[in-house]
Coordinates of C-alpha atoms in Angstrom, one line a residue:
M1 CA -41.7 4.8 38.3
L2 CA -42.6 8.6 38.1
L3 CA -41.0 9.8 41.1
N4 CA -38.7 7.6 42.5
I5 CA -37.7 8.3 45.9
S6 CA -34.9 5.9 47.2
D7 CA -36.6 2.0 48.9
S8 CA -33.9 3.0 51.9
S9 CA -35.4 6.7 52.5
L10 CA -38.5 4.4 53.0
L11 CA -36.8 1.9 55.7
I12 CA -35.5 4.5 57.8
F13 CA -38.2 6.0 58.7
K14 CA -40.9 2.8 58.3
N15 CA -39.0 2.6 62.4
F16 CA -41.4 4.5 64.8
K17 CA -39.0 5.1 66.9
N18 CA -38.0 7.7 65.5
I19 CA -38.6 11.0 67.5
Q20 CA -39.3 12.9 63.8
F21 CA -42.0 10.4 63.2
W22 CA -43.6 11.2 66.0
V23 CA -43.5 14.6 66.3
G24 CA -45.3 14.3 63.0
L25 CA -48.0 12.4 63.9
C26 CA -48.6 14.4 66.9
S27 CA -48.2 17.6 65.5
V28 CA -51.2 16.4 62.8
L29 CA -53.1 15.2 65.1
L30 CA -52.8 18.4 67.5
A31 CA -53.4 20.5 64.4
M32 CA -56.7 18.3 63.1
L33 CA -58.2 19.2 67.4
F34 CA -57.0 22.0 67.6
Y35 CA -59.0 23.1 64.3
N36 CA -61.9 21.2 64.7
C37 CA -62.4 22.1 68.9
I38 CA -63.3 26.0 67.4
F39 CA -66.2 25.1 65.8
F40 CA -67.9 22.0 66.5
N41 CA -70.6 23.2 68.4
R42 CA -71.3 26.0 66.6
Y43 CA -73.7 25.3 63.8
F44 CA -76.8 23.5 64.5
P45 CA -78.3 23.3 60.6
I46 CA -82.2 21.6 61.7
T47 CA -81.4 19.2 58.7
E48 CA -78.7 16.7 61.1
G49 CA -80.3 14.2 62.7
W50 CA -81.0 11.7 60.3
F51 CA -79.1 8.5 61.5
S52 CA -80.0 9.6 65.1
A53 CA -83.4 9.3 64.6
Y54 CA -82.9 5.9 62.9
A55 CA -80.9 5.3 65.8
H56 CA -83.9 6.3 68.1
L57 CA -86.0 4.2 66.8
I58 CA -83.8 1.0 66.6
R59 CA -83.0 1.7 70.7
S60 CA -86.8 1.3 71.0
G61 CA -86.6 -2.4 69.4
Q62 CA -88.1 -1.9 65.6
V63 CA -86.4 -3.4 63.8
P64 CA -84.4 -1.8 59.6
Y65 CA -86.0 -2.6 57.0
R66 CA -88.8 -4.4 59.4
D67 CA -90.3 -2.0 61.4
F68 CA -88.9 1.5 59.6
Y69 CA -87.4 2.3 55.4
L70 CA -84.4 2.4 54.5
F71 CA -82.3 2.0 51.9
L72 CA -78.5 1.7 52.9
T73 CA -76.9 -0.9 55.0
P74 CA -77.3 -0.9 59.1
L75 CA -74.3 -0.3 60.1
Y76 CA -74.2 3.1 60.7
P77 CA -77.2 3.4 62.2
M78 CA -76.4 -0.2 64.8
Q79 CA -73.2 1.8 65.1
I80 CA -75.2 5.1 66.5
A81 CA -77.3 3.1 68.1
G82 CA -74.9 1.5 70.6
F83 CA -73.7 5.2 70.6
Q84 CA -76.5 6.7 72.1
A85 CA -77.3 3.7 74.2
L86 CA -73.7 5.0 75.8
F87 CA -73.2 8.6 75.8
G88 CA -77.4 9.3 75.2
E89 CA -79.0 10.8 72.3
S90 CA -77.5 14.0 72.6
F91 CA -75.7 16.0 69.4
I92 CA -72.4 17.3 71.0
G93 CA -71.6 13.9 72.1
L94 CA -72.5 12.7 68.7
R95 CA -70.1 16.0 67.3
I96 CA -67.2 15.4 69.7
L97 CA -67.4 11.0 68.1
G98 CA -67.3 13.1 65.1
I99 CA -64.0 14.3 66.3
V100 CA -62.8 11.0 67.3
V101 CA -63.5 9.8 63.7
I102 CA -61.5 12.9 62.2
L103 CA -58.3 12.4 63.9
T104 CA -58.2 8.5 63.5
L105 CA -58.8 9.6 59.5
S106 CA -55.1 11.7 59.9
L107 CA -53.7 9.3 61.5
F108 CA -54.1 6.6 58.8
L109 CA -53.7 8.9 56.5
Y110 CA -50.1 10.0 58.3
L111 CA -49.0 6.2 59.1
I112 CA -50.0 5.9 54.3
I113 CA -48.4 8.5 53.3
I114 CA -45.3 8.7 56.0
R115 CA -44.7 4.8 54.4
R116 CA -42.6 6.0 51.3
F117 CA -42.1 9.9 52.3
T118 CA -40.2 11.9 55.6
P119 CA -42.0 13.4 58.0
L120 CA -41.8 17.0 57.0
V121 CA -43.3 16.4 53.9
S122 CA -46.4 14.0 55.7
T123 CA -47.0 16.4 57.8
V124 CA -47.7 18.7 55.7
S125 CA -49.1 17.0 53.0
T126 CA -51.8 15.8 55.4
V127 CA -53.2 18.1 57.3
T128 CA -53.5 20.0 54.4
A129 CA -55.6 17.0 52.5
M130 CA -57.2 16.8 56.1
I131 CA -58.2 20.6 55.4
Y132 CA -59.4 19.9 52.7
Y133 CA -61.4 16.7 53.5
Q134 CA -63.4 18.6 56.2
S135 CA -64.3 22.0 54.0
G136 CA -67.3 20.3 52.3
V137 CA -70.3 22.3 51.8
A138 CA -72.3 19.4 54.0
H139 CA -69.3 18.2 56.4
I140 CA -70.5 16.5 59.1
T141 CA -68.0 15.2 61.0
Y142 CA -69.9 11.9 62.3
D143 CA -71.3 11.5 59.2
F144 CA -71.8 8.0 57.3
I145 CA -69.2 9.0 54.4
Q146 CA -66.7 9.3 57.8
L147 CA -67.0 5.8 59.3
F148 CA -67.0 4.4 55.4
T149 CA -63.5 6.8 54.3
L150 CA -62.5 5.3 58.3
Y151 CA -62.1 1.8 57.4
A152 CA -61.3 2.5 53.5
L153 CA -57.7 4.4 54.7
A154 CA -57.6 1.2 57.6
A155 CA -58.1 -1.3 54.8
T156 CA -55.3 0.9 52.6
Y157 CA -53.0 1.1 55.5
L158 CA -53.4 -2.3 56.4
I159 CA -52.3 -3.4 53.1
I160 CA -49.3 -1.9 52.4
R161 CA -48.7 -2.9 55.8
Y162 CA -48.8 -6.9 54.1
S163 CA -46.8 -5.4 51.2
E164 CA -44.0 -4.7 53.0
N165 CA -43.7 -7.7 55.5
I166 CA -44.0 -10.1 52.2
C167 CA -41.0 -7.4 50.9
I168 CA -38.9 -8.0 53.6
G169 CA -39.5 -12.2 54.6
T170 CA -39.5 -15.3 52.7
N171 CA -42.3 -18.0 50.9
S172 CA -41.4 -19.6 54.8
T173 CA -42.7 -17.0 57.0
N174 CA -45.0 -15.1 54.3
K175 CA -48.1 -16.8 56.0
Y176 CA -47.7 -15.2 58.9
F177 CA -49.0 -12.0 57.6
A178 CA -52.2 -13.6 56.2
P179 CA -54.1 -11.6 59.5
L180 CA -53.0 -8.2 58.1
L181 CA -55.2 -8.7 54.9
F182 CA -57.5 -10.8 56.7
F183 CA -57.9 -7.7 58.8
A184 CA -57.4 -5.3 56.4
G185 CA -60.9 -7.8 54.8
V186 CA -63.3 -6.6 57.3
M187 CA -62.8 -3.0 57.0
V188 CA -63.4 -3.8 53.6
S189 CA -66.3 -5.4 54.3
L190 CA -67.3 -2.5 57.2
A191 CA -66.7 0.0 54.6
F192 CA -69.3 -1.8 52.4
L193 CA -71.9 -2.2 55.2
T194 CA -71.7 1.6 56.1
K195 CA -72.8 2.8 52.6
Q196 CA -73.3 -0.4 49.7
S197 CA -72.9 1.7 46.6
N198 CA -70.0 2.5 47.6
G199 CA -68.2 -0.4 49.6
S200 CA -69.1 -2.5 46.7
L201 CA -66.3 -0.1 44.6
L202 CA -63.8 -0.6 47.1
V203 CA -64.1 -3.8 47.3
V204 CA -63.2 -4.5 43.6
F205 CA -59.9 -1.9 43.9
S206 CA -59.6 -3.7 47.1
I207 CA -58.6 -6.9 45.6
F208 CA -56.9 -5.4 42.6
A209 CA -55.0 -3.7 46.1
V210 CA -54.1 -7.1 47.9
I211 CA -53.5 -9.3 44.3
F212 CA -51.4 -7.1 43.7
S213 CA -49.3 -6.8 47.0
T214 CA -48.8 -10.1 46.3
I215 CA -47.0 -10.0 43.6
G216 CA -44.2 -12.2 43.6
V217 CA -45.7 -15.1 46.5
S218 CA -44.9 -17.9 45.8
R219 CA -48.2 -19.3 44.4
V220 CA -49.1 -21.5 47.4
F221 CA -48.7 -18.6 49.9
R222 CA -50.5 -15.7 47.4
I223 CA -53.4 -18.6 47.6
W224 CA -54.0 -18.6 51.3
N225 CA -53.3 -14.9 52.1
I226 CA -55.6 -13.9 49.5
L227 CA -58.2 -16.7 50.6
S228 CA -56.9 -15.1 54.1
Y229 CA -58.3 -11.2 53.0
M230 CA -61.4 -12.8 51.2
F231 CA -62.7 -14.9 54.4
G232 CA -62.0 -12.0 56.5
M233 CA -64.2 -9.3 53.8
L234 CA -67.3 -12.2 54.1
L235 CA -67.0 -12.8 57.9
P236 CA -68.8 -10.0 59.3
I237 CA -71.5 -9.1 56.2
I238 CA -72.3 -13.5 57.5
F239 CA -73.0 -12.3 60.5
T240 CA -74.8 -9.4 59.7
S241 CA -77.1 -11.7 57.5
I242 CA -77.8 -14.3 60.1
W243 CA -79.2 -11.8 62.6
L244 CA -81.0 -10.0 59.4
Y245 CA -83.0 -13.5 58.7
I246 CA -83.3 -14.1 62.7
V247 CA -85.5 -10.9 63.0
G248 CA -87.3 -11.6 59.7
A249 CA -85.5 -8.5 58.0
F250 CA -83.8 -10.2 55.3
P251 CA -86.2 -10.2 52.6
T252 CA -87.0 -7.0 53.2
F253 CA -83.2 -6.1 53.6
M254 CA -82.5 -7.5 50.7
D255 CA -85.3 -5.4 48.7
Q256 CA -85.0 -1.8 50.3
V257 CA -80.8 -1.5 50.0
F258 CA -80.5 -3.4 46.7
F259 CA -83.9 -2.5 44.7
G260 CA -84.9 0.0 46.4
A261 CA -82.1 2.3 46.5
I262 CA -81.5 1.7 43.1
A263 CA -84.2 3.1 42.7
S264 CA -84.7 5.9 44.4
K265 CA -81.4 6.8 42.7
G266 CA -82.9 6.2 39.3
S267 CA -81.0 3.2 37.9
M268 CA -77.3 1.3 38.1
G269 CA -75.9 3.2 35.3
H270 CA -76.6 7.0 37.0
I271 CA -75.3 5.7 40.5
L272 CA -71.5 4.2 39.5
F273 CA -71.2 7.0 36.1
S274 CA -73.0 10.1 36.4
W275 CA -71.0 11.4 39.5
M276 CA -68.4 12.4 36.5
S277 CA -70.7 15.1 35.3
L278 CA -70.8 16.3 38.7
V279 CA -67.8 18.5 38.7
N280 CA -67.9 20.2 35.2
K281 CA -68.3 18.8 31.5
D282 CA -65.2 18.9 30.8
Y283 CA -63.9 16.7 33.5
L284 CA -63.2 14.3 31.6
R285 CA -61.0 16.9 28.6
Q286 CA -59.4 18.4 31.8
L287 CA -58.2 15.2 32.6
L288 CA -56.8 14.1 29.4
L289 CA -55.3 17.7 28.8
I290 CA -53.6 17.3 31.7
L291 CA -52.0 13.3 31.4
V292 CA -50.7 14.2 27.7
Y293 CA -48.2 17.8 30.3
L294 CA -47.4 15.0 32.6
L295 CA -46.5 12.3 29.7
P296 CA -42.6 13.5 29.0
L297 CA -41.9 14.2 33.0
F298 CA -43.3 10.3 32.5
I299 CA -41.2 10.0 29.8
L300 CA -38.3 11.4 31.7
S301 CA -38.4 9.8 35.1
L302 CA -38.9 6.8 33.5
I303 CA -35.6 6.5 32.0
G304 CA -34.2 8.6 35.1
T305 CA -34.9 5.0 37.0
V306 CA -32.6 2.5 34.6
I307 CA -29.4 5.0 35.3
A308 CA -29.5 6.3 38.2
T309 CA -31.5 6.7 42.3
Y310 CA -32.4 8.9 43.9
K311 CA -29.6 9.7 46.7
V312 CA -30.7 10.6 50.5
N313 CA -28.7 13.0 52.3
S314 CA -26.1 11.1 54.0
S315 CA -26.0 13.2 57.2
S316 CA -28.8 11.8 58.4
G317 CA -28.3 12.1 61.5
D318 CA -28.7 16.6 60.7
S319 CA -32.1 15.9 58.0
R320 CA -33.6 14.0 60.9
I321 CA -33.1 17.2 63.3
K322 CA -34.1 19.9 60.7
D323 CA -37.3 17.4 59.8
S324 CA -38.6 17.3 63.4
Y325 CA -37.6 21.4 63.5
G326 CA -39.3 22.1 60.1
I327 CA -42.5 20.1 61.4
L328 CA -42.8 22.5 64.7
I329 CA -42.7 25.4 62.6
F330 CA -45.3 23.9 60.6
F331 CA -47.7 23.4 63.4
I332 CA -47.1 27.0 64.9
L333 CA -47.6 28.9 61.3
F334 CA -51.0 26.9 61.1
I335 CA -52.1 27.3 64.5
S336 CA -51.0 30.7 63.6
V337 CA -53.0 30.8 60.7
V338 CA -56.0 29.1 61.6
A339 CA -56.1 31.8 64.6
F340 CA -56.1 34.7 61.9
S341 CA -58.3 32.9 59.6
Y342 CA -60.8 32.8 62.8
C343 CA -60.2 36.7 64.3
G344 CA -60.3 37.9 60.5
T345 CA -63.4 38.3 59.1
D346 CA -62.9 39.6 56.3
I347 CA -60.5 38.9 55.1
F348 CA -61.7 37.5 51.5
N349 CA -64.9 38.9 50.1
L350 CA -68.7 36.8 50.8
S351 CA -69.5 37.3 47.2
S352 CA -66.2 36.0 46.3
V353 CA -66.0 32.4 48.5
A354 CA -68.6 29.9 46.5
H355 CA -66.8 30.5 43.6
N356 CA -63.5 29.9 44.8
R357 CA -64.4 27.6 46.8
E358 CA -65.8 25.8 44.3
L359 CA -63.0 26.9 41.6
A360 CA -60.3 25.7 44.0
N361 CA -62.0 22.3 44.6
Y362 CA -62.5 21.5 41.1
V363 CA -58.8 22.7 40.4
I364 CA -57.5 20.3 43.5
V365 CA -59.8 17.1 42.0
V366 CA -58.1 17.6 38.2
I367 CA -54.7 17.6 39.4
S368 CA -55.0 14.9 42.1
T369 CA -57.2 12.0 40.2
A370 CA -54.6 13.1 36.3
L371 CA -51.8 12.9 39.1
I372 CA -52.6 8.8 40.6
T373 CA -53.4 7.9 36.5
A374 CA -50.9 9.0 35.9
L375 CA -48.6 6.4 39.3
M376 CA -50.9 3.8 37.8
L377 CA -49.9 4.0 34.8
S378 CA -46.2 3.8 35.3
L379 CA -46.5 1.2 37.9
I380 CA -48.4 -0.2 34.7
F381 CA -45.3 0.2 32.7
H382 CA -42.7 -1.2 35.4
R383 CA -44.7 -4.6 35.8
F384 CA -45.4 -5.6 32.0
L385 CA -42.8 -3.8 30.1
L386 CA -39.9 -3.9 32.6
G387 CA -40.6 -6.7 34.7
S388 CA -40.0 -6.4 37.9
V389 CA -41.6 -4.4 41.4
S390 CA -40.2 -2.5 44.0
F391 CA -40.5 -2.8 47.7
S392 CA -41.2 1.2 46.9
D393 CA -43.8 0.0 44.7
R394 CA -45.8 -1.4 46.2
T395 CA -46.5 0.6 49.0
L396 CA -47.5 3.5 46.3
G397 CA -49.6 0.6 44.2
V398 CA -52.1 -0.2 46.7
T399 CA -52.1 3.5 48.4
V400 CA -52.5 4.8 44.0
V401 CA -55.4 1.7 43.1
M402 CA -57.3 2.0 47.1
A403 CA -57.1 6.9 46.0
I404 CA -59.0 4.9 42.6
G405 CA -61.2 2.8 44.9
L406 CA -62.3 5.8 47.0
I407 CA -62.9 8.5 44.1
F408 CA -64.9 5.9 42.8
G409 CA -67.1 4.7 45.6
N410 CA -67.4 8.0 47.1
G411 CA -68.2 9.3 44.2
T412 CA -71.4 7.8 44.2
S413 CA -72.5 9.4 47.0
A414 CA -70.5 12.5 46.5
G415 CA -69.4 12.9 43.0
L416 CA -65.9 13.9 42.7
S417 CA -65.5 16.7 45.7
E418 CA -63.3 16.5 49.2
V419 CA -64.1 13.3 50.2
S420 CA -63.1 11.1 47.2
V421 CA -60.1 12.7 46.0
F422 CA -58.4 13.9 49.5
L423 CA -55.7 10.6 49.8
G424 CA -55.1 11.8 46.2
F425 CA -53.9 15.5 46.4
S426 CA -51.9 14.5 49.6
L427 CA -49.6 12.1 47.7
A428 CA -50.3 15.0 44.8
L429 CA -48.3 16.9 47.6
A430 CA -46.1 15.3 49.4
Y431 CA -44.5 14.3 45.6
L432 CA -44.3 17.9 44.7
M433 CA -42.0 18.5 47.6
S434 CA -40.7 15.2 47.1
L435 CA -39.6 16.6 43.3
P436 CA -35.4 15.1 43.2
N437 CA -33.1 17.9 44.3
V438 CA -35.6 19.9 45.0
Y439 CA -34.5 21.8 48.0
G440 CA -34.7 25.2 50.5
I441 CA -36.7 27.6 49.0
V442 CA -39.1 25.8 46.9
K443 CA -39.7 23.9 49.3
V444 CA -40.6 26.4 51.4
V445 CA -42.6 28.0 48.6
I446 CA -44.8 25.1 48.3
I447 CA -45.2 24.7 52.8
F448 CA -46.1 28.6 52.4
I449 CA -48.6 27.6 49.7
C450 CA -50.1 24.8 51.7
L451 CA -50.3 27.0 54.3
S452 CA -51.8 29.7 52.1
F453 CA -54.6 27.6 51.2
I454 CA -55.2 26.7 54.3
L455 CA -55.8 30.5 55.6
F456 CA -58.5 30.5 52.7
I457 CA -60.3 27.0 53.0
T458 CA -60.6 27.8 57.1
S459 CA -61.9 31.1 56.5
V460 CA -64.2 30.6 54.3
K461 CA -65.3 27.0 56.5
F462 CA -66.2 29.9 59.6
R463 CA -68.2 31.9 57.9
Q464 CA -70.5 28.8 56.1
P465 CA -70.0 25.7 58.1
Y466 CA -72.7 24.3 56.3
V467 CA -75.1 24.9 53.2
W468 CA -77.2 22.0 51.1
W469 CA -80.2 23.0 49.3
Y470 CA -80.5 26.3 50.2
T471 CA -80.2 25.5 53.6
S472 CA -77.5 27.2 55.8
V473 CA -75.9 28.2 59.0
P474 CA -74.6 31.5 60.2
D475 CA -70.8 32.0 60.0
V476 CA -69.9 30.3 63.5
R477 CA -68.0 33.7 64.6
T478 CA -71.7 35.0 65.2
S479 CA -72.6 31.7 67.7
V480 CA -73.1 33.2 70.7
T481 CA -76.3 31.7 72.8
P482 CA -76.1 28.6 74.6
S483 CA -78.5 26.4 73.2
K484 CA -81.5 25.3 75.8
L485 CA -82.5 22.3 74.3
P486 CA -81.4 19.2 76.1
L487 CA -80.4 17.3 73.4
L488 CA -78.9 20.6 72.1
S489 CA -76.8 20.8 75.4
G490 CA -72.8 22.0 75.0
F491 CA -73.7 23.9 71.8
W492 CA -73.0 27.7 70.9
L493 CA -75.5 28.5 68.2
P494 CA -76.3 32.4 66.4
P495 CA -79.5 33.5 68.5
E496 CA -81.5 33.3 65.3
T497 CA -80.5 29.5 65.4
N498 CA -81.9 29.0 68.5
E499 CA -85.0 30.9 68.4
L500 CA -86.2 29.6 65.1
L501 CA -85.1 26.2 67.4
E502 CA -86.2 25.8 70.1
S503 CA -89.4 28.1 68.9
A504 CA -90.5 24.9 66.1
T505 CA -90.0 22.8 68.9
L506 CA -92.2 24.4 71.5
V507 CA -94.5 24.6 68.7
I508 CA -94.8 20.9 68.0
K509 CA -94.4 19.4 71.6
E510 CA -97.5 21.6 72.7
H511 CA -99.4 20.8 69.5
S512 CA -99.2 17.4 70.0
R513 CA -99.1 14.4 72.6
P514 CA -96.4 11.9 72.5
D515 CA -98.2 9.7 70.4
D516 CA -100.1 11.2 68.1
D517 CA -98.7 11.0 65.0
V518 CA -96.1 14.2 63.4
F519 CA -94.5 13.5 59.7
T520 CA -91.7 15.8 58.9
F521 CA -91.0 16.4 54.6
P522 CA -88.8 15.8 53.3
N523 CA -85.5 16.1 55.3
I524 CA -85.7 17.4 58.9
P525 CA -86.3 14.2 60.8
G526 CA -84.0 16.1 63.4
F527 CA -87.3 18.1 64.9
Y528 CA -88.9 13.8 65.7
L529 CA -85.7 13.7 68.7
L530 CA -85.9 17.4 69.6
A531 CA -89.5 17.4 70.5
N532 CA -89.6 13.5 71.0
R533 CA -92.6 13.3 68.2
W534 CA -92.4 10.7 66.2
P535 CA -94.7 9.4 62.9
K536 CA -97.1 6.3 62.5
S537 CA -94.8 4.9 59.2
K538 CA -92.1 3.3 58.0
V539 CA -91.2 6.6 56.4
V540 CA -88.1 8.4 58.5
V541 CA -86.9 10.4 55.8
S542 CA -88.7 11.8 53.2
W543 CA -85.3 13.0 51.0
F544 CA -85.2 13.4 46.7
D545 CA -82.5 10.3 46.5
F546 CA -83.5 8.6 50.2
L547 CA -87.4 6.6 49.1
P548 CA -88.3 6.0 46.6
D549 CA -91.3 7.1 44.4
M550 CA -93.5 3.9 45.2
P551 CA -92.9 4.1 49.7
A552 CA -93.7 7.8 48.9
R553 CA -96.1 7.8 47.3
I554 CA -97.8 4.8 49.6
E555 CA -96.2 7.7 52.9
A556 CA -99.0 10.6 50.5
K557 CA -101.6 8.0 50.9
R558 CA -101.7 7.4 54.3
I559 CA -101.1 10.9 55.4
L560 CA -104.0 11.7 53.5
T561 CA -106.1 9.3 55.0
T562 CA -105.4 9.5 58.2
P563 CA -103.6 13.2 59.2
P564 CA -101.1 13.2 61.6
A565 CA -100.9 15.6 64.3
V566 CA -98.7 17.9 63.5
I567 CA -96.9 18.4 60.3
V568 CA -93.7 20.3 59.5
N569 CA -92.5 21.1 56.0
L570 CA -90.1 22.6 54.9
K571 CA -91.1 24.3 51.5
L572 CA -87.6 24.0 48.8
P573 CA -87.7 26.3 45.8
E574 CA -89.0 24.1 42.9
T575 CA -86.0 24.8 41.6
T576 CA -84.2 21.7 44.1
W577 CA -87.4 19.9 42.9
M578 CA -86.4 19.9 39.4
V579 CA -82.9 19.2 40.0
H580 CA -83.3 16.2 40.9
E581 CA -86.1 14.8 38.3
R582 CA -83.5 15.6 36.0
L583 CA -80.8 14.2 38.2
F584 CA -82.5 10.9 39.0
R585 CA -85.7 10.8 37.0
Q586 CA -84.8 11.8 33.9
G587 CA -87.0 14.6 34.1
M588 CA -90.3 13.0 35.2
P589 CA -91.9 13.6 38.3
L590 CA -91.2 12.4 42.2
G591 CA -93.1 10.3 43.6
Q592 CA -92.7 13.0 46.9
R593 CA -94.6 15.4 44.6
D594 CA -97.2 13.1 45.9
I595 CA -96.5 14.2 49.3
Q596 CA -95.9 17.6 48.6
D597 CA -99.4 17.2 47.2
A598 CA -101.4 15.9 50.3
I599 CA -99.3 18.6 52.5
E600 CA -101.1 21.0 50.3
I601 CA -104.9 18.9 50.5
L602 CA -104.7 18.9 54.2
T603 CA -103.3 22.6 55.1
V604 CA -105.0 24.9 52.2
Q605 CA -107.2 22.9 50.3
N606 CA -109.9 21.0 53.6
R607 CA -108.4 23.6 55.4
L608 CA -108.1 20.7 58.4
Y609 CA -104.7 22.5 59.6
L610 CA -104.2 26.0 61.6
L611 CA -100.8 27.7 60.3
E612 CA -98.7 27.4 63.6
F613 CA -95.1 28.7 63.1
S614 CA -93.9 29.8 59.7
R615 CA -89.9 31.3 59.2
E616 CA -88.3 31.7 55.6
L617 CA -84.5 30.4 56.5
S618 CA -83.1 31.5 52.6
P619 CA -84.9 32.9 49.5
G620 CA -87.3 29.8 48.5
L621 CA -86.9 27.8 51.2
V622 CA -89.6 28.0 54.3
L623 CA -90.0 26.0 57.1
E624 CA -93.9 25.6 57.7
I625 CA -95.3 23.6 60.7
W626 CA -99.0 23.4 61.1
H627 CA -101.4 21.1 63.1
K628 CA -104.9 19.5 63.3
K629 CA -107.4 22.6 64.0
E630 CA -109.1 20.3 66.6
L631 CA -106.3 19.5 68.8
I632 CA -105.4 21.2 71.8

């Protein structure tokens, strides 16, 4: 192996009765709860609410694909619809749901890392990786990508537990571990039903992980267990397909989710591989360079694996006590760092924040992917050249394969970013803190670096919690006024944000009736919910990589033929259009250009509308609300 951690240490910390395990777990969950509670209700971008709008339509009796366009698999909007049915459409409920999702993600990440590392190392690496995971510029805690990642981590954990049981069991008992793989298959299936492009790649890599975890099992039981996994993976898909067929939406589902989604992204090749260019054009060169630098360590560690093993301190009781104290000290320091980050508004220069965040993310992406690639090569070497796969190799192998699956899977939606590499980042931190003969000051320095990184990331997050294609929200520390909108009850927002949302919502409601046709463009369907005014169309979201060209051009003809009562138009800078056309249409015009032209014809050329509201949200980004002259 690249880095050898004793199997006996794994067995020690596998026992959930150890007090330091629970101290670490509680510290992780309390740290994430504290961090999220600071600002979960203190920002609201106008682009939020895509799937809440879909969920509202579902609860109104409409069927996805048949009654409105939906170019991804149906599980996530159906889940949001179910949540709304229980708790209402308030956004604060979804934000609380998001905290639960983050806590569950943290739980599974901790359970995965601790299979191989000590509680102190697992706590530090989990907390740091989860803070990094949430540092994305367009991170919404309850978004579909979070649910997808949650299912992926749950599947990873279940496959790891299966591989551990296989190692300590016998061929006569291995058949009883098949339910673990069955439920792992269910989790992978739920991931696919959340996002098809991400999920398809996760399916492929999870199959590799399952095959790896069954090495050494007799052929009969291996086939039985793999079939259990496949059955678990197929079952939710079969049920979903039957439901779609019964409601008459299966043909349109196939057309929109597969052919339509591919068309909106440009091509299948673009979906699968274009994410590599989203970080930096020389990413692969940097990756190969780091792998070259890791090669001597890789070779030496293989030699070291043969001639020596890493010895655990025989004073296990003292070690456990030290671990518990270390976890508590780290937790206290984390709380102090986050509190200082929130109170210290001028810690980092605003002009350098965006650049430094991008640089930090780039460095983490390169190092983390390089490490897990090296680990994968190490495991392949062990399996095919040394002919052995140890107990700890299985745990590591499953984790590494699934980490690569997350990189490829989430890469199709978010590129090489925080949600893609956080599992590899957590592994990298854990290995760095667990290197043989690394004690005392070195470990303290690593923890200090993690806390410094957390200070930077949280400070950036508080200052700019959301920014996406020129849409951004102010510093959460300026959120001092409660929202008066019913669906935003429980939110405290900056005065200018509250005024914008309340004024825009009021204009829409005053100049339309509940049964009137209202049209928002291109990425602000949240106003449908806030104003309770809805389009008489199958198009809910018109965003560039979310709606293919043909439906967009049909929608342009629709609004020209039957002009809506109100048009809510978020005018984007031309660079946004050009970038998406370059990324998804090879420089050719987007179909949404026709919608843009149709709005221009209706409002400016034909003068059928009055401009009731106009607000520049950022340079080049203007929100306009037009209403028909003859109405009211």
